[in-house]
Amino acid sequence: MTTSLDQTLHALVGLLLWPVIVALLSLAFLAVLDAGLALGERVGGAARLARLNHGTLENLARRRIARSDLLAKIGPTLGLMGTLIPLGPGIAALGRGDFMALSQAVTTAFDTTIVGLAVGLVGYLTGRLRRHGFDLLLSRLEQEGATHA
């Protein structure tokens, strides 16, 4: 037996699907841009970054690593939300014998899972690359500063 509280909760959760999908697609776009920026840092940007003073470089590294970490955490979370939200109505559709609605719900669930995991993977990899690259760069700057002192 469904209570009005259950119906209200179901309606509110149902309203979250489109914002979750839009946020997930926005994060996917940001992940692609961030991966390009991280690749640029590794390929030729390190020389330009080395010209920054230690404090500025440290702040830049902290912000860029934090962005990668955010992608690594938020992407899978939104992907999981996008997985679970349509499964409730999908299971209800199965009970009614509506296989088309079930198929659509499961397709949405799988698609959002894959996009969320891909965003998380890109965030994790760019974060690791950045940590390693910025650590090397900051160590080199510290060594050069010690030799000049």
GROMACS .gro file of N, CA and C in nm:
model
  447
    1MET      N    1   0.085  -0.118   0.000
    1MET     CA    2   0.000   0.000   0.000
    1MET      C    3   0.089   0.124   0.000
    2THR      N    4   0.065   0.214  -0.091
    2THR     CA    5   0.145   0.333  -0.105
    2THR      C    6   0.080   0.448  -0.028
    3THR      N    7   0.158   0.511   0.057
    3THR     CA    8   0.108   0.625   0.132
    3THR      C    9   0.137   0.752   0.055
    4SER      N   10   0.077   0.860   0.099
    4SER     CA   11   0.102   0.988   0.032
    4SER      C   12   0.247   1.031   0.051
    5LEU      N   13   0.307   0.992   0.162
    5LEU     CA   14   0.449   1.022   0.184
    5LEU      C   15   0.536   0.949   0.083
    6ASP      N   16   0.504   0.822   0.058
    6ASP     CA   17   0.577   0.745  -0.043
    6ASP      C   18   0.562   0.808  -0.181
    7GLN      N   19   0.441   0.848  -0.214
    7GLN     CA   20   0.415   0.909  -0.344
    7GLN      C   21   0.490   1.041  -0.359
    8THR      N   22   0.494   1.118  -0.251
    8THR     CA   23   0.567   1.246  -0.253
    8THR      C   24   0.716   1.222  -0.271
    9LEU      N   25   0.768   1.126  -0.197
    9LEU     CA   26   0.910   1.093  -0.209
    9LEU      C   27   0.942   1.045  -0.350
   10HIS      N   28   0.858   0.959  -0.405
   10HIS     CA   29   0.879   0.907  -0.541
   10HIS      C   30   0.875   1.022  -0.643
   11ALA      N   31   0.782   1.114  -0.626
   11ALA     CA   32   0.772   1.227  -0.718
   11ALA      C   33   0.897   1.316  -0.710
   12LEU      N   34   0.945   1.341  -0.588
   12LEU     CA   35   1.065   1.424  -0.571
   12LEU      C   36   1.188   1.357  -0.632
   13VAL      N   37   1.204   1.228  -0.609
   13VAL     CA   38   1.318   1.156  -0.665
   13VAL      C   39   1.309   1.155  -0.817
   14GLY      N   40   1.189   1.137  -0.870
   14GLY     CA   41   1.171   1.140  -1.015
   14GLY      C   42   1.211   1.272  -1.077
   15LEU      N   43   1.190   1.381  -1.003
   15LEU     CA   44   1.230   1.514  -1.052
   15LEU      C   45   1.382   1.530  -1.061
   16LEU      N   46   1.455   1.447  -0.991
   16LEU     CA   47   1.602   1.458  -0.989
   16LEU      C   48   1.669   1.401  -1.114
   17LEU      N   49   1.601   1.316  -1.189
   17LEU     CA   50   1.667   1.247  -1.300
   17LEU      C   51   1.725   1.343  -1.403
   18TRP      N   52   1.646   1.436  -1.452
   18TRP     CA   53   1.699   1.526  -1.556
   18TRP      C   54   1.810   1.617  -1.505
   19PRO      N   55   1.798   1.676  -1.384
   19PRO     CA   56   1.913   1.753  -1.334
   19PRO      C   57   2.040   1.669  -1.318
   20VAL      N   58   2.023   1.543  -1.276
   20VAL     CA   59   2.139   1.454  -1.262
   20VAL      C   60   2.202   1.429  -1.398
   21ILE      N   61   2.119   1.403  -1.499
   21ILE     CA   62   2.172   1.376  -1.634
   21ILE      C   63   2.242   1.499  -1.689
   22VAL      N   64   2.182   1.616  -1.672
   22VAL     CA   65   2.245   1.740  -1.720
   22VAL      C   66   2.377   1.765  -1.648
   23ALA      N   67   2.379   1.746  -1.517
   23ALA     CA   68   2.502   1.765  -1.440
   23ALA      C   69   2.609   1.665  -1.483
   24LEU      N   70   2.568   1.542  -1.508
   24LEU     CA   71   2.661   1.438  -1.550
   24LEU      C   72   2.720   1.469  -1.687
   25LEU      N   73   2.637   1.514  -1.779
   25LEU     CA   74   2.689   1.551  -1.912
   25LEU      C   75   2.780   1.674  -1.904
   26SER      N   76   2.746   1.767  -1.816
   26SER     CA   77   2.834   1.884  -1.795
   26SER      C   78   2.968   1.842  -1.739
   27LEU      N   79   2.966   1.749  -1.644
   27LEU     CA   80   3.092   1.698  -1.588
   27LEU      C   81   3.173   1.623  -1.693
   28ALA      N   82   3.104   1.551  -1.782
   28ALA     CA   83   3.175   1.479  -1.888
   28ALA      C   84   3.246   1.579  -1.980
   29PHE      N   85   3.179   1.688  -2.012
   29PHE     CA   86   3.241   1.793  -2.094
   29PHE      C   87   3.360   1.854  -2.020
   30LEU      N   88   3.343   1.883  -1.892
   30LEU     CA   89   3.452   1.938  -1.810
   30LEU      C   90   3.568   1.840  -1.800
   31ALA      N   91   3.538   1.711  -1.791
   31ALA     CA   92   3.643   1.609  -1.782
   31ALA      C   93   3.727   1.606  -1.910
   32VAL      N   94   3.662   1.621  -2.024
   32VAL     CA   95   3.736   1.624  -2.151
   32VAL      C   96   3.826   1.746  -2.156
   33LEU      N   97   3.773   1.862  -2.117
   33LEU     CA   98   3.855   1.984  -2.114
   33LEU      C   99   3.970   1.971  -2.016
   34ASP      N  100   3.941   1.916  -1.900
   34ASP     CA  101   4.043   1.900  -1.797
   34ASP      C  102   4.152   1.803  -1.841
   35ALA      N  103   4.113   1.696  -1.910
   35ALA     CA  104   4.212   1.600  -1.960
   35ALA      C  105   4.302   1.667  -2.063
   36GLY      N  106   4.246   1.752  -2.149
   36GLY     CA  107   4.327   1.825  -2.245
   36GLY      C  108   4.424   1.920  -2.176
   37LEU      N  109   4.378   1.987  -2.074
   37LEU     CA  110   4.465   2.077  -1.999
   37LEU      C  111   4.576   2.001  -1.929
   38ALA      N  112   4.542   1.886  -1.870
   38ALA     CA  113   4.643   1.805  -1.803
   38ALA      C  114   4.746   1.752  -1.902
   39LEU      N  115   4.699   1.713  -2.020
   39LEU     CA  116   4.791   1.667  -2.123
   39LEU      C  117   4.883   1.781  -2.167
   40GLY      N  118   4.828   1.899  -2.181
   40GLY     CA  119   4.909   2.015  -2.215
   40GLY      C  120   5.013   2.047  -2.109
   41GLU      N  121   4.977   2.029  -1.983
   41GLU     CA  122   5.072   2.050  -1.875
   41GLU      C  123   5.190   1.954  -1.888
   42ARG      N  124   5.160   1.830  -1.926
   42ARG     CA  125   5.265   1.729  -1.935
   42ARG      C  126   5.350   1.746  -2.061
   43VAL      N  127   5.290   1.787  -2.171
   43VAL     CA  128   5.361   1.793  -2.299
   43VAL      C  129   5.449   1.917  -2.309
   44GLY      N  130   5.393   2.034  -2.290
   44GLY     CA  131   5.475   2.153  -2.308
   44GLY      C  132   5.454   2.260  -2.204
   45GLY      N  133   5.348   2.243  -2.126
   45GLY     CA  134   5.315   2.345  -2.029
   45GLY      C  135   5.404   2.350  -1.908
   46ALA      N  136   5.476   2.243  -1.881
   46ALA     CA  137   5.562   2.239  -1.763
   46ALA      C  138   5.671   2.346  -1.769
   47ALA      N  139   5.722   2.372  -1.890
   47ALA     CA  140   5.826   2.475  -1.904
   47ALA      C  141   5.770   2.613  -1.869
   48ARG      N  142   5.647   2.641  -1.913
   48ARG     CA  143   5.584   2.769  -1.880
   48ARG      C  144   5.551   2.777  -1.732
   49LEU      N  145   5.505   2.664  -1.677
   49LEU     CA  146   5.471   2.663  -1.534
   49LEU      C  147   5.594   2.680  -1.447
   50ALA      N  148   5.709   2.633  -1.495
   50ALA     CA  149   5.834   2.642  -1.418
   50ALA      C  150   5.877   2.788  -1.399
   51ARG      N  151   5.826   2.876  -1.483
   51ARG     CA  152   5.862   3.020  -1.471
   51ARG      C  153   5.786   3.089  -1.359
   52LEU      N  154   5.681   3.024  -1.307
   52LEU     CA  155   5.604   3.083  -1.198
   52LEU      C  156   5.683   3.072  -1.068
   53ASN      N  157   5.654   3.162  -0.975
   53ASN     CA  158   5.721   3.149  -0.846
   53ASN      C  159   5.661   3.032  -0.769
   54HIS      N  160   5.730   2.986  -0.670
   54HIS     CA  161   5.693   2.864  -0.598
   54HIS      C  162   5.552   2.872  -0.541
   55GLY      N  163   5.517   2.983  -0.478
   55GLY     CA  164   5.385   2.997  -0.416
   55GLY      C  165   5.273   2.997  -0.518
   56THR      N  166   5.291   3.067  -0.628
   56THR     CA  167   5.190   3.070  -0.734
   56THR      C  168   5.171   2.933  -0.795
   57LEU      N  169   5.282   2.863  -0.820
   57LEU     CA  170   5.275   2.729  -0.876
   57LEU      C  171   5.207   2.632  -0.780
   58GLU      N  172   5.236   2.646  -0.653
   58GLU     CA  173   5.174   2.559  -0.554
   58GLU      C  174   5.023   2.580  -0.548
   59ASN      N  175   4.979   2.706  -0.553
   59ASN     CA  176   4.835   2.736  -0.554
   59ASN      C  177   4.768   2.682  -0.679
   60LEU      N  178   4.833   2.700  -0.794
   60LEU     CA  179   4.779   2.650  -0.920
   60LEU      C  180   4.767   2.498  -0.915
   61ALA      N  181   4.871   2.432  -0.866
   61ALA     CA  182   4.870   2.286  -0.855
   61ALA      C  183   4.756   2.240  -0.765
   62ARG      N  184   4.740   2.306  -0.652
   62ARG     CA  185   4.635   2.269  -0.556
   62ARG      C  186   4.497   2.282  -0.620
   63ARG      N  187   4.472   2.390  -0.693
   63ARG     CA  188   4.341   2.411  -0.757
   63ARG      C  189   4.315   2.307  -0.865
   64ARG      N  190   4.414   2.281  -0.948
   64ARG     CA  191   4.395   2.186  -1.058
   64ARG      C  192   4.380   2.042  -1.008
   65ILE      N  193   4.455   2.006  -0.907
   65ILE     CA  194   4.441   1.872  -0.848
   65ILE      C  195   4.305   1.859  -0.781
   66ALA      N  196   4.260   1.964  -0.714
   66ALA     CA  197   4.129   1.961  -0.649
   66ALA      C  198   4.018   1.943  -0.752
   67ARG      N  199   4.031   2.006  -0.868
   67ARG     CA  200   3.931   1.990  -0.973
   67ARG      C  201   3.928   1.845  -1.023
   68SER      N  202   4.045   1.787  -1.042
   68SER     CA  203   4.051   1.646  -1.084
   68SER      C  204   3.990   1.556  -0.979
   69ASP      N  205   4.021   1.581  -0.853
   69ASP     CA  206   3.965   1.501  -0.744
   69ASP      C  207   3.813   1.514  -0.737
   70LEU      N  208   3.762   1.634  -0.763
   70LEU     CA  209   3.618   1.656  -0.764
   70LEU      C  210   3.552   1.573  -0.875
   71LEU      N  211   3.612   1.573  -0.992
   71LEU     CA  212   3.559   1.491  -1.102
   71LEU      C  213   3.561   1.343  -1.064
   72ALA      N  214   3.669   1.300  -1.000
   72ALA     CA  215   3.682   1.159  -0.962
   72ALA      C  216   3.576   1.116  -0.861
   73LYS      N  217   3.531   1.208  -0.779
   73LYS     CA  218   3.433   1.174  -0.675
   73LYS      C  219   3.289   1.199  -0.719
   74ILE      N  220   3.265   1.311  -0.783
   74ILE     CA  221   3.129   1.350  -0.817
   74ILE      C  222   3.076   1.272  -0.937
   75GLY      N  223   3.161   1.242  -1.035
   75GLY     CA  224   3.116   1.168  -1.153
   75GLY      C  225   3.050   1.035  -1.119
   76PRO      N  226   3.120   0.948  -1.046
   76PRO     CA  227   3.056   0.820  -1.010
   76PRO      C  228   2.932   0.836  -0.920
   77THR      N  229   2.932   0.938  -0.835
   77THR     CA  230   2.817   0.961  -0.749
   77THR      C  231   2.694   0.996  -0.833
   78LEU      N  232   2.711   1.088  -0.928
   78LEU     CA  233   2.600   1.123  -1.016
   78LEU      C  234   2.562   1.005  -1.105
   79GLY      N  235   2.660   0.928  -1.148
   79GLY     CA  236   2.631   0.809  -1.228
   79GLY      C  237   2.546   0.710  -1.150
   80LEU      N  238   2.576   0.692  -1.022
   80LEU     CA  239   2.497   0.601  -0.939
   80LEU      C  240   2.356   0.656  -0.920
   81MET      N  241   2.344   0.786  -0.898
   81MET     CA  242   2.211   0.844  -0.886
   81MET      C  243   2.132   0.823  -1.016
   82GLY      N  244   2.199   0.845  -1.130
   82GLY     CA  245   2.133   0.825  -1.258
   82GLY      C  246   2.100   0.680  -1.285
   83THR      N  247   2.166   0.590  -1.214
   83THR     CA  248   2.135   0.447  -1.226
   83THR      C  249   2.013   0.412  -1.143
   84LEU      N  250   2.010   0.458  -1.020
   84LEU     CA  251   1.906   0.416  -0.927
   84LEU      C  252   1.772   0.485  -0.951
   85ILE      N  253   1.774   0.611  -0.992
   85ILE     CA  254   1.649   0.686  -1.008
   85ILE      C  255   1.554   0.618  -1.109
   86PRO      N  256   1.600   0.580  -1.228
   86PRO     CA  257   1.505   0.518  -1.322
   86PRO      C  258   1.472   0.372  -1.291
   87LEU      N  259   1.550   0.307  -1.206
   87LEU     CA  260   1.522   0.166  -1.178
   87LEU      C  261   1.392   0.145  -1.100
   88GLY      N  262   1.356   0.236  -1.014
   88GLY     CA  263   1.229   0.224  -0.941
   88GLY      C  264   1.111   0.217  -1.036
   89PRO      N  265   1.094   0.316  -1.122
   89PRO     CA  266   0.986   0.308  -1.221
   89PRO      C  267   1.003   0.190  -1.318
   90GLY      N  268   1.127   0.152  -1.346
   90GLY     CA  269   1.149   0.038  -1.435
   90GLY      C  270   1.100  -0.092  -1.373
   91ILE      N  271   1.127  -0.110  -1.246
   91ILE     CA  272   1.080  -0.230  -1.177
   91ILE      C  273   0.927  -0.229  -1.166
   92ALA      N  274   0.870  -0.112  -1.142
   92ALA     CA  275   0.724  -0.100  -1.139
   92ALA      C  276   0.666  -0.135  -1.276
   93ALA      N  277   0.732  -0.092  -1.383
   93ALA     CA  278   0.686  -0.124  -1.518
   93ALA      C  279   0.692  -0.274  -1.544
   94LEU      N  280   0.793  -0.339  -1.492
   94LEU     CA  281   0.804  -0.484  -1.506
   94LEU      C  282   0.684  -0.552  -1.440
   95GLY      N  283   0.643  -0.503  -1.325
   95GLY     CA  284   0.527  -0.558  -1.255
   95GLY      C  285   0.399  -0.543  -1.336
   96ARG      N  286   0.391  -0.439  -1.417
   96ARG     CA  287   0.274  -0.416  -1.502
   96ARG      C  288   0.287  -0.488  -1.637
   97GLY      N  289   0.405  -0.545  -1.664
   97GLY     CA  290   0.427  -0.611  -1.793
   97GLY      C  291   0.465  -0.514  -1.904
   98ASP      N  292   0.504  -0.392  -1.867
   98ASP     CA  293   0.542  -0.289  -1.965
   98ASP      C  294   0.692  -0.299  -1.991
   99PHE      N  295   0.727  -0.386  -2.085
   99PHE     CA  296   0.868  -0.412  -2.111
   99PHE      C  297   0.938  -0.296  -2.182
  100MET      N  298   0.864  -0.216  -2.256
  100MET     CA  299   0.923  -0.098  -2.322
  100MET      C  300   0.971   0.003  -2.217
  101ALA      N  301   0.887   0.028  -2.117
  101ALA     CA  302   0.926   0.122  -2.010
  101ALA      C  303   1.043   0.065  -1.931
  102LEU      N  304   1.041  -0.064  -1.905
  102LEU     CA  305   1.153  -0.129  -1.836
  102LEU      C  306   1.281  -0.115  -1.917
  103SER      N  307   1.271  -0.140  -2.046
  103SER     CA  308   1.388  -0.130  -2.134
  103SER      C  309   1.446   0.012  -2.132
  104GLN      N  310   1.360   0.112  -2.139
  104GLN     CA  311   1.407   0.252  -2.137
  104GLN      C  312   1.474   0.284  -2.003
  105ALA      N  313   1.415   0.238  -1.893
  105ALA     CA  314   1.472   0.265  -1.761
  105ALA      C  315   1.608   0.200  -1.745
  106VAL      N  316   1.620   0.076  -1.789
  106VAL     CA  317   1.748   0.005  -1.776
  106VAL      C  318   1.853   0.067  -1.867
  107THR      N  319   1.814   0.110  -1.986
  107THR     CA  320   1.908   0.177  -2.077
  107THR      C  321   1.960   0.306  -2.015
  108THR      N  322   1.871   0.386  -1.959
  108THR     CA  323   1.913   0.510  -1.892
  108THR      C  324   2.004   0.478  -1.774
  109ALA      N  325   1.970   0.376  -1.699
  109ALA     CA  326   2.050   0.338  -1.582
  109ALA      C  327   2.192   0.299  -1.625
  110PHE      N  328   2.204   0.215  -1.727
  110PHE     CA  329   2.337   0.173  -1.773
  110PHE      C  330   2.416   0.289  -1.833
  111ASP      N  331   2.348   0.372  -1.911
  111ASP     CA  332   2.418   0.485  -1.974
  111ASP      C  333   2.475   0.581  -1.871
  112THR      N  334   2.395   0.614  -1.769
  112THR     CA  335   2.445   0.707  -1.668
  112THR      C  336   2.557   0.645  -1.584
  113THR      N  337   2.549   0.514  -1.564
  113THR     CA  338   2.657   0.446  -1.492
  113THR      C  339   2.788   0.458  -1.568
  114ILE      N  340   2.783   0.431  -1.697
  114ILE     CA  341   2.904   0.435  -1.780
  114ILE      C  342   2.961   0.575  -1.786
  115VAL      N  343   2.876   0.675  -1.807
  115VAL     CA  344   2.926   0.813  -1.814
  115VAL      C  345   2.986   0.855  -1.680
  116GLY      N  346   2.919   0.821  -1.570
  116GLY     CA  347   2.972   0.856  -1.438
  116GLY      C  348   3.106   0.791  -1.409
  117LEU      N  349   3.119   0.664  -1.446
  117LEU     CA  350   3.247   0.596  -1.425
  117LEU      C  351   3.356   0.653  -1.515
  118ALA      N  352   3.321   0.688  -1.638
  118ALA     CA  353   3.420   0.747  -1.729
  118ALA      C  354   3.469   0.881  -1.675
  119VAL      N  355   3.377   0.963  -1.625
  119VAL     CA  356   3.417   1.092  -1.566
  119VAL      C  357   3.507   1.068  -1.446
  120GLY      N  358   3.471   0.972  -1.361
  120GLY     CA  359   3.554   0.940  -1.245
  120GLY      C  360   3.692   0.892  -1.284
  121LEU      N  361   3.699   0.808  -1.386
  121LEU     CA  362   3.828   0.757  -1.433
  121LEU      C  363   3.916   0.869  -1.486
  122VAL      N  364   3.858   0.957  -1.567
  122VAL     CA  365   3.936   1.071  -1.619
  122VAL      C  366   3.984   1.159  -1.504
  123GLY      N  367   3.896   1.185  -1.408
  123GLY     CA  368   3.935   1.266  -1.293
  123GLY      C  369   4.047   1.202  -1.213
  124TYR      N  370   4.037   1.071  -1.192
  124TYR     CA  371   4.141   0.999  -1.117
  124TYR      C  372   4.274   1.004  -1.192
  125LEU      N  373   4.272   0.974  -1.322
  125LEU     CA  374   4.396   0.972  -1.399
  125LEU      C  375   4.460   1.110  -1.410
  126THR      N  376   4.380   1.213  -1.434
  126THR     CA  377   4.438   1.348  -1.443
  126THR      C  378   4.492   1.391  -1.307
  127GLY      N  379   4.423   1.352  -1.200
  127GLY     CA  380   4.473   1.384  -1.066
  127GLY      C  381   4.607   1.319  -1.038
  128ARG      N  382   4.621   1.192  -1.075
  128ARG     CA  383   4.748   1.122  -1.055
  128ARG      C  384   4.859   1.185  -1.139
  129LEU      N  385   4.828   1.212  -1.265
  129LEU     CA  386   4.928   1.277  -1.353
  129LEU      C  387   4.970   1.412  -1.296
  130ARG      N  388   4.872   1.488  -1.251
  130ARG     CA  389   4.904   1.621  -1.198
  130ARG      C  390   4.985   1.612  -1.069
  131ARG      N  391   4.948   1.525  -0.980
  131ARG     CA  392   5.025   1.511  -0.856
  131ARG      C  393   5.171   1.481  -0.887
  132HIS      N  394   5.191   1.385  -0.975
  132HIS     CA  395   5.327   1.346  -1.011
  132HIS      C  396   5.401   1.461  -1.080
  133GLY      N  397   5.338   1.521  -1.178
  133GLY     CA  398   5.403   1.630  -1.254
  133GLY      C  399   5.433   1.751  -1.168
  134PHE      N  400   5.336   1.794  -1.088
  134PHE     CA  401   5.358   1.911  -1.003
  134PHE      C  402   5.458   1.881  -0.892
  135ASP      N  403   5.458   1.759  -0.840
  135ASP     CA  404   5.558   1.722  -0.739
  135ASP      C  405   5.699   1.733  -0.796
  136LEU      N  406   5.719   1.680  -0.917
  136LEU     CA  407   5.850   1.689  -0.982
  136LEU      C  408   5.891   1.834  -1.005
  137LEU      N  409   5.795   1.912  -1.056
  137LEU     CA  410   5.824   2.052  -1.086
  137LEU      C  411   5.856   2.131  -0.960
  138LEU      N  412   5.778   2.111  -0.855
  138LEU     CA  413   5.803   2.184  -0.730
  138LEU      C  414   5.935   2.140  -0.667
  139SER      N  415   5.967   2.013  -0.674
  139SER     CA  416   6.096   1.964  -0.622
  139SER      C  417   6.212   2.027  -0.697
  140ARG      N  418   6.197   2.033  -0.830
  140ARG     CA  419   6.303   2.093  -0.911
  140ARG      C  420   6.321   2.241  -0.878
  141LEU      N  421   6.210   2.313  -0.859
  141LEU     CA  422   6.219   2.454  -0.824
  141LEU      C  423   6.283   2.473  -0.686
  142GLU      N  424   6.251   2.384  -0.592
  142GLU     CA  425   6.310   2.392  -0.460
  142GLU      C  426   6.460   2.366  -0.466
  143GLN      N  427   6.502   2.270  -0.547
  143GLN     CA  428   6.645   2.240  -0.563
  143GLN      C  429   6.718   2.357  -0.628
  144GLU      N  430   6.656   2.417  -0.731
  144GLU     CA  431   6.718   2.533  -0.796
  144GLU      C  432   6.726   2.650  -0.701
  145GLY      N  433   6.623   2.666  -0.618
  145GLY     CA  434   6.624   2.775  -0.520
  145GLY      C  435   6.730   2.753  -0.413
  146ALA      N  436   6.753   2.628  -0.376
  146ALA     CA  437   6.855   2.595  -0.275
  146ALA      C  438   6.994   2.618  -0.332
  147THR      N  439   7.013   2.591  -0.461
  147THR     CA  440   7.146   2.612  -0.522
  147THR      C  441   7.176   2.759  -0.539
  148HIS      N  442   7.071   2.839  -0.562
  148HIS     CA  443   7.093   2.982  -0.582
  148HIS      C  444   7.107   3.056  -0.450
  149ALA      N  445   7.069   2.994  -0.341
  149ALA     CA  446   7.073   3.063  -0.211
  149ALA      C  447   7.209   3.059  -0.148
   0.00000   0.00000   0.00000
